[in-house]
PDB file of C-alpha atoms in Angstrom:
ATOM      1  CA  PHE A 101      -6.854 -12.382 -16.892  1.00 36.00           C
ATOM      2  CA  ARG A 102      -3.119 -11.750 -16.502  1.00 41.00           C
ATOM      3  CA  ARG A 103      -3.671  -9.759 -13.302  1.00 45.00           C
ATOM      4  CA  VAL A 104      -5.762 -12.594 -11.841  1.00 40.00           C
ATOM      5  CA  LEU A 105      -3.074 -15.107 -12.821  1.00 39.00           C
ATOM      6  CA  PHE A 106      -0.288 -13.042 -11.202  1.00 46.00           C
ATOM      7  CA  ARG A 107      -2.329 -12.629  -8.039  1.00 46.00           C
ATOM      8  CA  SER A 108      -2.982 -16.383  -7.894  1.00 46.00           C
ATOM      9  CA  LEU A 109       0.722 -17.087  -8.378  1.00 48.00           C
ATOM     10  CA  ASP A 110       1.656 -14.567  -5.672  1.00 54.00           C
ATOM     11  CA  PHE A 111      -0.928 -16.080  -3.341  1.00 51.00           C
ATOM     12  CA  SER A 112       0.384 -19.604  -3.970  1.00 55.00           C
ATOM     13  CA  LYS A 113       3.960 -18.512  -3.230  1.00 55.00           C
ATOM     14  CA  ILE A 114       2.908 -16.708  -0.060  1.00 55.00           C
ATOM     15  CA  GLU A 115       0.872 -19.678   1.173  1.00 56.00           C
ATOM     16  CA  ALA A 116       3.821 -21.989   0.502  1.00 49.00           C
ATOM     17  CA  GLY A 117       6.193 -19.617   2.313  1.00 56.00           C
ATOM     18  CA  LYS A 118       8.265 -19.252  -0.854  1.00 61.00           C
ATOM     19  CA  LEU A 119       7.877 -15.538  -1.545  1.00 70.00           C
ATOM     20  CA  ASP A 120      11.348 -14.024  -1.313  1.00 76.00           C
ATOM     21  CA  LEU A 121      11.705 -10.286  -0.992  1.00 85.00           C
ATOM     22  CA  GLU A 122      14.443  -8.519  -2.899  1.00 89.00           C
ATOM     23  CA  SER A 123      16.577  -5.934  -1.165  1.00 92.00           C
ATOM     24  CA  HIS A 124      17.906  -2.941  -3.070  1.00 95.00           C
ATOM     25  CA  PRO A 125      18.379   0.747  -2.268  1.00 96.00           C
ATOM     26  CA  PHE A 126      15.407   2.889  -3.320  1.00 97.00           C
ATOM     27  CA  ASN A 127      14.026   6.375  -2.810  1.00 97.00           C
ATOM     28  CA  LEU A 128      10.809   6.175  -0.781  1.00 97.00           C
ATOM     29  CA  ARG A 129       9.456   9.567  -1.854  1.00 96.00           C
ATOM     30  CA  GLU A 130      10.006   8.661  -5.522  1.00 96.00           C
ATOM     31  CA  CYS A 131       8.263   5.307  -4.928  1.00 96.00           C
ATOM     32  CA  ILE A 132       5.166   7.056  -3.539  1.00 97.00           C
ATOM     33  CA  GLU A 133       5.139   9.742  -6.239  1.00 96.00           C
ATOM     34  CA  ASP A 134       5.629   7.199  -9.048  1.00 96.00           C
ATOM     35  CA  THR A 135       2.754   5.125  -7.640  1.00 96.00           C
ATOM     36  CA  LEU A 136       0.462   8.155  -7.535  1.00 97.00           C
ATOM     37  CA  ASP A 137       1.474   9.010 -11.103  1.00 96.00           C
ATOM     38  CA  LEU A 138       0.421   5.491 -12.158  1.00 95.00           C
ATOM     39  CA  MET A 139      -2.977   5.917 -10.487  1.00 96.00           C
ATOM     40  CA  ALA A 140      -3.606   9.552 -11.494  1.00 96.00           C
ATOM     41  CA  ALA A 141      -5.512   8.759 -14.700  1.00 95.00           C
ATOM     42  CA  LYS A 142      -7.961   6.476 -12.857  1.00 94.00           C
ATOM     43  CA  ALA A 143      -8.523   9.116 -10.197  1.00 95.00           C
ATOM     44  CA  LYS A 144      -9.078  11.787 -12.850  1.00 95.00           C
ATOM     45  CA  GLU A 145     -11.643   9.606 -14.656  1.00 94.00           C
ATOM     46  CA  SER A 146     -13.617   9.516 -11.397  1.00 92.00           C
ATOM     47  CA  ASN A 147     -13.097  13.245 -10.694  1.00 95.00           C
ATOM     48  CA  LEU A 148     -11.237  12.412  -7.476  1.00 96.00           C
ATOM     49  CA  GLU A 149      -8.458  14.344  -5.792  1.00 96.00           C
ATOM     50  CA  LEU A 150      -5.365  12.173  -5.318  1.00 97.00           C
ATOM     51  CA  ALA A 151      -2.655  13.392  -2.944  1.00 96.00           C
ATOM     52  CA  TYR A 152      -0.121  12.371  -0.332  1.00 96.00           C
ATOM     53  CA  PHE A 153       1.385  13.842   2.806  1.00 96.00           C
ATOM     54  CA  ALA A 154       4.760  12.762   4.161  1.00 94.00           C
ATOM     55  CA  PRO A 155       6.860  14.365   6.883  1.00 93.00           C
ATOM     56  CA  PRO A 156      10.495  15.218   6.216  1.00 91.00           C
ATOM     57  CA  LEU A 157      12.685  12.167   6.771  1.00 92.00           C
ATOM     58  CA  LYS A 158      16.312  12.103   7.798  1.00 92.00           C
ATOM     59  CA  SER A 159      16.808  10.352   4.468  1.00 95.00           C
ATOM     60  CA  ASP A 160      14.416   9.256   1.706  1.00 96.00           C
ATOM     61  CA  MET A 161      16.720   6.327   0.877  1.00 97.00           C
ATOM     62  CA  PHE A 162      15.795   2.856   2.131  1.00 97.00           C
ATOM     63  CA  MET A 163      16.858  -0.743   1.587  1.00 97.00           C
ATOM     64  CA  GLY A 164      14.063  -3.113   0.646  1.00 95.00           C
ATOM     65  CA  ASP A 165      11.797  -4.508  -2.040  1.00 95.00           C
ATOM     66  CA  VAL A 166      10.413  -1.415  -3.754  1.00 96.00           C
ATOM     67  CA  THR A 167       8.396  -3.537  -6.216  1.00 93.00           C
ATOM     68  CA  ARG A 168       6.438  -5.263  -3.435  1.00 92.00           C
ATOM     69  CA  LEU A 169       5.982  -2.010  -1.505  1.00 96.00           C
ATOM     70  CA  ARG A 170       4.599  -0.384  -4.647  1.00 95.00           C
ATOM     71  CA  GLN A 171       2.361  -3.440  -5.247  1.00 92.00           C
ATOM     72  CA  VAL A 172       0.697  -2.945  -1.857  1.00 94.00           C
ATOM     73  CA  LEU A 173       0.255   0.792  -2.440  1.00 96.00           C
ATOM     74  CA  ILE A 174      -1.191   0.256  -5.928  1.00 95.00           C
ATOM     75  CA  ASN A 175      -3.685  -2.278  -4.592  1.00 93.00           C
ATOM     76  CA  LEU A 176      -4.858  -0.062  -1.729  1.00 95.00           C
ATOM     77  CA  ILE A 177      -5.024   3.110  -3.830  1.00 96.00           C
ATOM     78  CA  GLY A 178      -6.732   1.238  -6.678  1.00 94.00           C
ATOM     79  CA  ASN A 179      -9.377  -0.122  -4.299  1.00 93.00           C
ATOM     80  CA  ALA A 180      -9.888   3.318  -2.762  1.00 95.00           C
ATOM     81  CA  ILE A 181     -10.466   4.844  -6.204  1.00 95.00           C
ATOM     82  CA  LYS A 182     -12.779   2.002  -7.241  1.00 93.00           C
ATOM     83  CA  PHE A 183     -15.028   2.421  -4.194  1.00 92.00           C
ATOM     84  CA  THR A 184     -15.013   6.237  -4.065  1.00 94.00           C
ATOM     85  CA  HIS A 185     -17.500   8.129  -6.233  1.00 92.00           C
ATOM     86  CA  GLU A 186     -16.631  11.644  -5.105  1.00 94.00           C
ATOM     87  CA  GLY A 187     -14.133  13.396  -2.918  1.00 96.00           C
ATOM     88  CA  GLU A 188     -10.558  12.261  -2.480  1.00 97.00           C
ATOM     89  CA  VAL A 189      -8.039   9.520  -1.929  1.00 97.00           C
ATOM     90  CA  VAL A 190      -5.081  10.559   0.202  1.00 97.00           C
ATOM     91  CA  VAL A 191      -1.953   8.656   1.230  1.00 97.00           C
ATOM     92  CA  TYR A 192      -0.435   9.616   4.586  1.00 98.00           C
ATOM     93  CA  LEU A 193       3.020   8.480   5.656  1.00 98.00           C
ATOM     94  CA  THR A 194       4.268   8.491   9.234  1.00 97.00           C
ATOM     95  CA  HIS A 195       7.355   6.806  10.655  1.00 96.00           C
ATOM     96  CA  THR A 196       8.962   5.625  13.873  1.00 95.00           C
ATOM     97  CA  THR A 197      12.677   4.993  14.299  1.00 92.00           C
ATOM     98  CA  LEU A 198      13.082   1.607  16.001  1.00 93.00           C
ATOM     99  CA  ALA A 199      16.868   1.230  16.083  1.00 85.00           C
ATOM    100  CA  ASP A 200      19.907   3.010  14.664  1.00 83.00           C
ATOM    101  CA  ASP A 201      18.857   2.619  11.045  1.00 93.00           C
ATOM    102  CA  ILE A 202      15.634   0.564  11.200  1.00 95.00           C
ATOM    103  CA  VAL A 203      12.471   2.562  10.610  1.00 96.00           C
ATOM    104  CA  GLU A 204       8.858   1.447  10.817  1.00 97.00           C
ATOM    105  CA  LEU A 205       6.925   3.166   8.049  1.00 97.00           C
ATOM    106  CA  GLN A 206       3.161   3.485   8.405  1.00 98.00           C
ATOM    107  CA  PHE A 207       1.048   4.164   5.340  1.00 98.00           C
ATOM    108  CA  GLU A 208      -2.604   5.172   5.511  1.00 98.00           C
ATOM    109  CA  VAL A 209      -4.723   5.203   2.354  1.00 97.00           C
ATOM    110  CA  ARG A 210      -7.830   7.225   3.240  1.00 97.00           C
ATOM    111  CA  ASP A 211     -10.844   7.634   0.978  1.00 97.00           C
ATOM    112  CA  THR A 212     -14.248   9.302   1.055  1.00 96.00           C
ATOM    113  CA  GLY A 213     -15.920   6.261  -0.483  1.00 94.00           C
ATOM    114  CA  ILE A 214     -18.810   3.942   0.257  1.00 93.00           C
ATOM    115  CA  GLY A 215     -17.308   2.558   3.460  1.00 92.00           C
ATOM    116  CA  ILE A 216     -17.563  -0.962   4.838  1.00 89.00           C
ATOM    117  CA  PRO A 217     -20.121  -2.301   7.337  1.00 88.00           C
ATOM    118  CA  LYS A 218     -18.543  -2.995  10.738  1.00 87.00           C
ATOM    119  CA  ASP A 219     -19.673  -6.634  10.690  1.00 85.00           C
ATOM    120  CA  ARG A 220     -17.814  -7.242   7.403  1.00 84.00           C
ATOM    121  CA  LEU A 221     -14.426  -5.738   8.305  1.00 83.00           C
ATOM    122  CA  ASP A 222     -12.972  -9.007   9.612  1.00 78.00           C
ATOM    123  CA  ARG A 223     -13.723 -10.796   6.304  1.00 81.00           C
ATOM    124  CA  LEU A 224     -11.869  -8.322   4.101  1.00 82.00           C
ATOM    125  CA  PHE A 225      -8.492 -10.028   4.266  1.00 79.00           C
ATOM    126  CA  GLU A 226      -9.739 -13.577   3.676  1.00 77.00           C
ATOM    127  CA  ALA A 227      -8.808 -15.077   0.307  1.00 67.00           C
ATOM    128  CA  PHE A 228     -11.461 -14.899  -2.413  1.00 54.00           C
ATOM    129  CA  THR A 229     -13.816 -12.950  -0.144  1.00 52.00           C
ATOM    130  CA  GLN A 230     -15.629  -9.729  -0.974  1.00 51.00           C
ATOM    131  CA  VAL A 231     -17.747  -7.670   1.408  1.00 49.00           C
ATOM    132  CA  ASP A 232     -20.774  -9.294  -0.258  1.00 49.00           C
ATOM    133  CA  SER A 233     -21.670 -10.843  -3.607  1.00 49.00           C
ATOM    134  CA  SER A 234     -23.267  -7.642  -4.917  1.00 48.00           C
ATOM    135  CA  THR A 235     -19.900  -5.895  -4.487  1.00 49.00           C
ATOM    136  CA  THR A 236     -18.277  -8.484  -6.752  1.00 45.00           C
ATOM    137  CA  ARG A 237     -20.972  -8.029  -9.396  1.00 41.00           C
ATOM    138  CA  LYS A 238     -20.841  -4.234  -9.285  1.00 49.00           C
ATOM    139  CA  TYR A 239     -17.105  -3.588  -8.897  1.00 43.00           C
ATOM    140  CA  GLY A 240     -15.401  -6.804 -10.005  1.00 46.00           C
ATOM    141  CA  GLY A 241     -12.194  -8.201  -8.549  1.00 48.00           C
ATOM    142  CA  THR A 242     -10.960 -11.545  -7.296  1.00 46.00           C
ATOM    143  CA  GLY A 243     -10.857 -10.798  -3.581  1.00 56.00           C
ATOM    144  CA  LEU A 244      -7.150 -11.715  -3.568  1.00 70.00           C
ATOM    145  CA  GLY A 245      -5.582  -8.251  -3.633  1.00 82.00           C
ATOM    146  CA  LEU A 246      -6.073  -7.438   0.041  1.00 88.00           C
ATOM    147  CA  THR A 247      -5.043 -10.930   1.129  1.00 86.00           C
ATOM    148  CA  ILE A 248      -1.794 -10.673  -0.816  1.00 86.00           C
ATOM    149  CA  SER A 249      -1.182  -7.112   0.361  1.00 90.00           C
ATOM    150  CA  ARG A 250      -1.627  -8.094   3.998  1.00 91.00           C
ATOM    151  CA  LYS A 251       0.749 -11.036   3.604  1.00 89.00           C
ATOM    152  CA  LEU A 252       3.323  -8.798   1.876  1.00 91.00           C
ATOM    153  CA  SER A 253       3.167  -6.285   4.706  1.00 93.00           C
ATOM    154  CA  GLU A 254       3.739  -9.139   7.177  1.00 92.00           C
ATOM    155  CA  VAL A 255       6.709 -10.412   5.155  1.00 91.00           C
ATOM    156  CA  MET A 256       8.099  -6.851   5.355  1.00 94.00           C
ATOM    157  CA  GLY A 257       7.865  -7.013   9.153  1.00 94.00           C
ATOM    158  CA  GLY A 258       4.613  -5.089   9.405  1.00 96.00           C
ATOM    159  CA  ARG A 259       0.852  -5.554   9.524  1.00 96.00           C
ATOM    160  CA  MET A 260      -2.321  -4.305   7.844  1.00 95.00           C
ATOM    161  CA  TRP A 261      -5.670  -3.211   9.226  1.00 94.00           C
ATOM    162  CA  VAL A 262      -8.697  -1.126   8.270  1.00 94.00           C
ATOM    163  CA  GLU A 263     -10.978   1.447   9.854  1.00 94.00           C
ATOM    164  CA  SER A 264     -14.199   2.342   8.086  1.00 93.00           C
ATOM    165  CA  GLU A 265     -17.551   4.033   8.440  1.00 92.00           C
ATOM    166  CA  LEU A 266     -20.401   3.208   6.087  1.00 92.00           C
ATOM    167  CA  ASP A 267     -21.154   6.020   3.610  1.00 91.00           C
ATOM    168  CA  VAL A 268     -18.254   8.093   5.011  1.00 93.00           C
ATOM    169  CA  GLY A 269     -15.111   6.321   3.857  1.00 95.00           C
ATOM    170  CA  SER A 270     -12.312   3.934   4.761  1.00 95.00           C
ATOM    171  CA  SER A 271      -8.720   4.075   5.909  1.00 96.00           C
ATOM    172  CA  PHE A 272      -6.444   1.146   5.115  1.00 96.00           C
ATOM    173  CA  PHE A 273      -3.215   1.086   7.101  1.00 97.00           C
ATOM    174  CA  PHE A 274      -0.079  -0.961   6.617  1.00 97.00           C
ATOM    175  CA  THR A 275       3.360  -0.892   8.152  1.00 97.00           C
ATOM    176  CA  ALA A 276       6.770  -2.097   7.002  1.00 97.00           C
ATOM    177  CA  LYS A 277      10.120  -2.177   8.779  1.00 96.00           C
ATOM    178  CA  LEU A 278      12.977  -1.100   6.536  1.00 96.00           C
ATOM    179  CA  GLN A 279      16.588  -0.101   6.838  1.00 96.00           C
ATOM    180  CA  GLN A 280      17.081   3.613   6.274  1.00 96.00           C
ATOM    181  CA  LEU A 281      20.176   4.519   4.287  1.00 96.00           C
ATOM    182  CA  PRO A 282      22.134   7.781   4.320  1.00 93.00           C
ATOM    183  CA  SER A 283      20.772  10.281   1.818  1.00 83.00           C
ATOM    184  CA  THR A 284      22.579  10.503  -1.518  1.00 70.00           C
ATOM    185  CA  GLU A 285      23.639  14.054  -0.626  1.00 55.00           C
ATOM    186  CA  GLU A 286      25.221  12.836   2.614  1.00 49.00           C
ATOM    187  CA  THR A 287      26.916   9.994   0.751  1.00 44.00           C
ATOM    188  CA  ARG A 288      28.332  12.343  -1.853  1.00 43.00           C
ATOM    189  CA  HIS A 289      29.474  14.764   0.879  1.00 41.00           C
ATOM    190  CA  ASP A 290      31.203  11.947   2.796  1.00 44.00           C
ATOM    191  CA  GLN A 291      33.042  10.858  -0.336  1.00 42.00           C
ATOM    192  CA  SER A 292      34.199  14.316  -1.355  1.00 40.00           C
ATOM    193  CA  PRO A 293      37.956  15.038  -0.923  1.00 43.00           C
TER     194      PRO A 293
END
C-alpha cells in the first residue's frame, strides 16, 4: 500500500510540474552497485543472474539526484526480474560527452523474460496501463512505475524507450544528462601541497 501511495504522490507531482530534482555529488558506479545489491535477493529467489557492464569513465563522480536515478533503475530492474523466469537481467551503461563536463548516460536493462507484443509497446508508458488485464492479475502492480520512470528520465534531460521480442526478452533504455565532476583522486591530487 505504501509503495502505491508513494507512486501516486510522485505521479501527482510530476503531472503538476512540481517535482523538483535535488542536486548533490554522487558516485555513479556506487549507485549502480548499491541498486544491484538491493535487487540481488529477488534475483536469487528467481534463480536469475544479475550483472552490469560499464565502461571506464573519466570520473565516476556526477552531480545530480541520485535518489531519483536509483528509483528509475530499481523500477526497471524490478520489472525485469518480475517478468523473467529464467536466464538473466543485465544493466549496460554507455555514455556520450556532450560538452566540457556534461555527459549523457544511457542505461539499458536487458532481460531474457516473457517479452512484450509489438502492438502493446506504445501503451507501456501510459498511466495505470498494463500490457493486458491478465498481466495485472498474474504479476500485480499499479501500472504507474514505468510512467513515473519515463517522466523522471525526461526531468533529468533524457528519454525512455523499449525494445522487445515476445518470448525472447526486453530491453528498457533510459538516458539522463548529468554534470560530470572530477574524480575524488584528482581532487585530492589538486589540493595536495
